[in-house]
Each structure stands twice: as structure tokens, then as C-alpha cells.
């Protein structure tokens, strides 16, 4: 898919192998993943998509317990939606990651504790 240079909005539903950023068009601005059941944290790879503005991880798109957003990841991200990630117990956002984030929506992530936002 990297050769699809004009594709800016992508919705993928169903099981996939763990996603690599170089498998996706670098021009993506909106990405939704649903029922993908990734076992490895997708944030490292997805965080390399320089133009991504909205990321929606829905309905068991990730079945692991921890997610980490590294420094300098998601430089253009404005909206992050995490819905029905029932196994997720920890979300770490390192300083310098998602510095343009304006909207964070977390729904039905029953094992993810809320510890406050700095």
C-alpha cells in the first residue's frame, strides 16, 4: 500500500498481522483499525506516520496489555480514540509525543486506570 500516494483516509476492519509503518501510505491523515487483534503494541510503528492527524483504535484492534507512545511519535496527531480495548491496562505517553493532541477519547477500556493528565 505505500505506493498509494493520494490515499489520506483508511479504515481497516478484521484480523491482520502486526502493522508496520512502511506498509501504509506515508500520506495518511486518518486511520481507523477495528477488530485487528494485534498482539504487539502498534504505537511504535504507527507513530512514525508523520502526517497522521486522527488515529482510532476500536473494538479489539489491540489485544495486548500495554501501549507506549515514544518521544517524537505522532508529530501531527490531533485526535486519538481508544474504544473497547478490553485488555489494555497501561498507556504511557512519553514527553514529546503527540504534542499537537487536542482530543483524547477513551471508551470501554475497563482495565485501563485513570491516573490523571498532566
PDB file of C-alpha atoms in Angstrom:
ATOM      1  CA  UNK A   1       0.000   0.000   0.000  1.00  0.00           C
ATOM      2  CA  UNK A   2       2.864   2.515   0.343  1.00  0.00           C
ATOM      3  CA  UNK A   3       2.517   3.376  -3.357  1.00  0.00           C
ATOM      4  CA  UNK A   4      -0.978   4.860  -2.803  1.00  0.00           C
ATOM      5  CA  UNK A   5       0.342   8.398  -2.515  1.00  0.00           C
ATOM      6  CA  UNK A   6      -3.058  10.136  -2.617  1.00  0.00           C
ATOM      7  CA  UNK A   7      -4.794   7.979  -0.012  1.00  0.00           C
ATOM      8  CA  UNK A   8      -5.388  10.044   3.122  1.00  0.00           C
ATOM      9  CA  UNK A   9      -8.199   8.153   4.921  1.00  0.00           C
ATOM     10  CA  UNK A  10      -8.049   4.409   5.628  1.00  0.00           C
ATOM     11  CA  UNK A  11     -10.386   2.121   7.596  1.00  0.00           C
ATOM     12  CA  UNK A  12      -9.221  -1.471   8.136  1.00  0.00           C
ATOM     13  CA  UNK A  13     -11.523  -3.999   9.813  1.00  0.00           C
ATOM     14  CA  UNK A  14     -10.604  -7.562  10.661  1.00  0.00           C
ATOM     15  CA  UNK A  15      -7.571  -9.548  11.702  1.00  0.00           C
ATOM     16  CA  UNK A  16      -4.184  -8.542  10.378  1.00  0.00           C
ATOM     17  CA  UNK A  17      -0.601  -9.318  11.173  1.00  0.00           C
ATOM     18  CA  UNK A  18       1.042  -6.608  13.229  1.00  0.00           C
ATOM     19  CA  UNK A  19       1.237  -3.406  11.216  1.00  0.00           C
ATOM     20  CA  UNK A  20       4.462  -1.801  10.045  1.00  0.00           C
ATOM     21  CA  UNK A  21       4.505   1.893   9.190  1.00  0.00           C
ATOM     22  CA  UNK A  22       6.254   1.198   5.887  1.00  0.00           C
ATOM     23  CA  UNK A  23       3.271  -0.957   4.832  1.00  0.00           C
ATOM     24  CA  UNK A  24       0.964   2.054   4.979  1.00  0.00           C
ATOM     25  CA  UNK A  25       0.841   5.141   2.769  1.00  0.00           C
ATOM     26  CA  UNK A  26       3.001   7.848   4.335  1.00  0.00           C
ATOM     27  CA  UNK A  27       0.397  10.479   3.379  1.00  0.00           C
ATOM     28  CA  UNK A  28      -2.314   9.026   5.664  1.00  0.00           C
ATOM     29  CA  UNK A  29      -4.100  11.637   7.745  1.00  0.00           C
ATOM     30  CA  UNK A  30      -6.899   9.454   9.175  1.00  0.00           C
ATOM     31  CA  UNK A  31      -6.501   5.809  10.206  1.00  0.00           C
ATOM     32  CA  UNK A  32      -9.082   3.549  11.834  1.00  0.00           C
ATOM     33  CA  UNK A  33      -8.345  -0.024  12.882  1.00  0.00           C
ATOM     34  CA  UNK A  34     -11.123  -2.298  14.142  1.00  0.00           C
ATOM     35  CA  UNK A  35     -11.036  -5.940  15.256  1.00  0.00           C
ATOM     36  CA  UNK A  36      -7.449  -6.297  14.061  1.00  0.00           C
ATOM     37  CA  UNK A  37      -6.445  -8.145  17.256  1.00  0.00           C
ATOM     38  CA  UNK A  38      -2.816  -7.014  17.135  1.00  0.00           C
ATOM     39  CA  UNK A  39      -0.847  -8.754  19.864  1.00  0.00           C
ATOM     40  CA  UNK A  40       2.130  -6.379  19.639  1.00  0.00           C
ATOM     41  CA  UNK A  41       1.864  -2.712  20.584  1.00  0.00           C
ATOM     42  CA  UNK A  42       1.106  -0.870  17.304  1.00  0.00           C
ATOM     43  CA  UNK A  43       2.006   2.597  18.613  1.00  0.00           C
ATOM     44  CA  UNK A  44       5.713   2.478  17.797  1.00  0.00           C
ATOM     45  CA  UNK A  45       5.069   1.754  14.134  1.00  0.00           C
ATOM     46  CA  UNK A  46       2.003   3.965  13.747  1.00  0.00           C
ATOM     47  CA  UNK A  47       3.798   6.828  15.496  1.00  0.00           C
ATOM     48  CA  UNK A  48       6.127   7.050  12.504  1.00  0.00           C
ATOM     49  CA  UNK A  49       3.303   8.218  10.220  1.00  0.00           C
ATOM     50  CA  UNK A  50       4.331  11.869  10.064  1.00  0.00           C
ATOM     51  CA  UNK A  51       1.064  13.254   8.643  1.00  0.00           C
ATOM     52  CA  UNK A  52      -1.396  11.212  10.723  1.00  0.00           C
ATOM     53  CA  UNK A  53      -3.943  13.535  12.364  1.00  0.00           C
ATOM     54  CA  UNK A  54      -6.571  11.101  13.645  1.00  0.00           C
ATOM     55  CA  UNK A  55      -5.976   7.578  14.944  1.00  0.00           C
ATOM     56  CA  UNK A  56      -8.885   5.400  16.042  1.00  0.00           C
ATOM     57  CA  UNK A  57      -8.156   2.023  17.602  1.00  0.00           C
ATOM     58  CA  UNK A  58     -11.528   0.354  18.012  1.00  0.00           C
ATOM     59  CA  UNK A  59     -13.110  -2.942  19.084  1.00  0.00           C
ATOM     60  CA  UNK A  60     -10.156  -5.138  19.993  1.00  0.00           C
ATOM     61  CA  UNK A  61      -7.843  -3.694  17.395  1.00  0.00           C
ATOM     62  CA  UNK A  62      -5.157  -4.339  20.039  1.00  0.00           C
ATOM     63  CA  UNK A  63      -5.385  -7.236  22.494  1.00  0.00           C
ATOM     64  CA  UNK A  64      -2.180  -6.610  24.453  1.00  0.00           C
ATOM     65  CA  UNK A  65      -1.976  -5.030  27.890  1.00  0.00           C
ATOM     66  CA  UNK A  66       0.422  -2.102  27.421  1.00  0.00           C
ATOM     67  CA  UNK A  67       0.832   0.703  24.888  1.00  0.00           C
ATOM     68  CA  UNK A  68       3.730   3.151  24.720  1.00  0.00           C
ATOM     69  CA  UNK A  69       3.992   6.330  22.675  1.00  0.00           C
ATOM     70  CA  UNK A  70       7.675   7.164  22.372  1.00  0.00           C
ATOM     71  CA  UNK A  71       9.225  10.616  22.284  1.00  0.00           C
ATOM     72  CA  UNK A  72       8.726  12.318  18.899  1.00  0.00           C
ATOM     73  CA  UNK A  73       5.981   9.844  17.890  1.00  0.00           C
ATOM     74  CA  UNK A  74       2.816  11.128  16.216  1.00  0.00           C
ATOM     75  CA  UNK A  75       4.095  14.626  15.400  1.00  0.00           C
ATOM     76  CA  UNK A  76       0.826  15.677  13.686  1.00  0.00           C
ATOM     77  CA  UNK A  77      -1.738  13.700  15.714  1.00  0.00           C
ATOM     78  CA  UNK A  78      -4.670  15.788  16.924  1.00  0.00           C
ATOM     79  CA  UNK A  79      -7.251  13.096  17.784  1.00  0.00           C
ATOM     80  CA  UNK A  80      -6.723   9.724  19.481  1.00  0.00           C
ATOM     81  CA  UNK A  81      -9.653   7.361  20.079  1.00  0.00           C
ATOM     82  CA  UNK A  82      -9.280   4.163  22.078  1.00  0.00           C
ATOM     83  CA  UNK A  83     -12.510   2.153  22.166  1.00  0.00           C
ATOM     84  CA  UNK A  84     -13.120  -1.340  23.515  1.00  0.00           C
ATOM     85  CA  UNK A  85      -9.502  -2.253  24.150  1.00  0.00           C
ATOM     86  CA  UNK A  86     -10.578  -4.572  26.947  1.00  0.00           C
ATOM     87  CA  UNK A  87      -7.135  -5.997  27.797  1.00  0.00           C
ATOM     88  CA  UNK A  88      -5.336  -2.638  27.958  1.00  0.00           C
ATOM     89  CA  UNK A  89      -4.003  -1.918  31.473  1.00  0.00           C
ATOM     90  CA  UNK A  90      -1.355   0.731  30.816  1.00  0.00           C
ATOM     91  CA  UNK A  91      -0.933   3.622  28.387  1.00  0.00           C
ATOM     92  CA  UNK A  92       2.371   5.501  28.550  1.00  0.00           C
ATOM     93  CA  UNK A  93       2.838   8.739  26.627  1.00  0.00           C
ATOM     94  CA  UNK A  94       6.433   9.923  26.818  1.00  0.00           C
ATOM     95  CA  UNK A  95       7.194  13.673  26.888  1.00  0.00           C
ATOM     96  CA  UNK A  96       7.492  14.992  23.335  1.00  0.00           C
ATOM     97  CA  UNK A  97       4.981  12.529  21.916  1.00  0.00           C
ATOM     98  CA  UNK A  98       1.656  13.703  20.453  1.00  0.00           C
ATOM     99  CA  UNK A  99       2.466  17.334  21.181  1.00  0.00           C
ATOM    100  CA  UNK A 100      -0.421  18.533  18.943  1.00  0.00           C
ATOM    101  CA  UNK A 101      -3.068  16.293  20.536  1.00  0.00           C
ATOM    102  CA  UNK A 102      -6.329  18.159  21.123  1.00  0.00           C
ATOM    103  CA  UNK A 103      -8.830  15.330  21.645  1.00  0.00           C
ATOM    104  CA  UNK A 104      -8.431  12.072  23.560  1.00  0.00           C
ATOM    105  CA  UNK A 105     -11.414   9.735  23.733  1.00  0.00           C
ATOM    106  CA  UNK A 106     -11.294   6.534  25.777  1.00  0.00           C
ATOM    107  CA  UNK A 107     -14.381   4.308  25.850  1.00  0.00           C
ATOM    108  CA  UNK A 108     -14.944   0.850  27.249  1.00  0.00           C
ATOM    109  CA  UNK A 109     -11.366   0.171  28.308  1.00  0.00           C
ATOM    110  CA  UNK A 110     -12.351  -1.287  31.698  1.00  0.00           C
ATOM    111  CA  UNK A 111      -8.854  -2.301  32.810  1.00  0.00           C
ATOM    112  CA  UNK A 112      -7.174   1.000  32.000  1.00  0.00           C
ATOM    113  CA  UNK A 113      -6.849   3.044  35.207  1.00  0.00           C
ATOM    114  CA  UNK A 114      -7.217   6.797  35.067  1.00  0.00           C
ATOM    115  CA  UNK A 115      -4.273   8.409  36.843  1.00  0.00           C
ATOM    116  CA  UNK A 116      -4.681  11.972  35.631  1.00  0.00           C
ATOM    117  CA  UNK A 117      -3.401  14.003  32.745  1.00  0.00           C
ATOM    118  CA  UNK A 118      -0.513  16.442  33.020  1.00  0.00           C
TER     119      UNK A 118
END
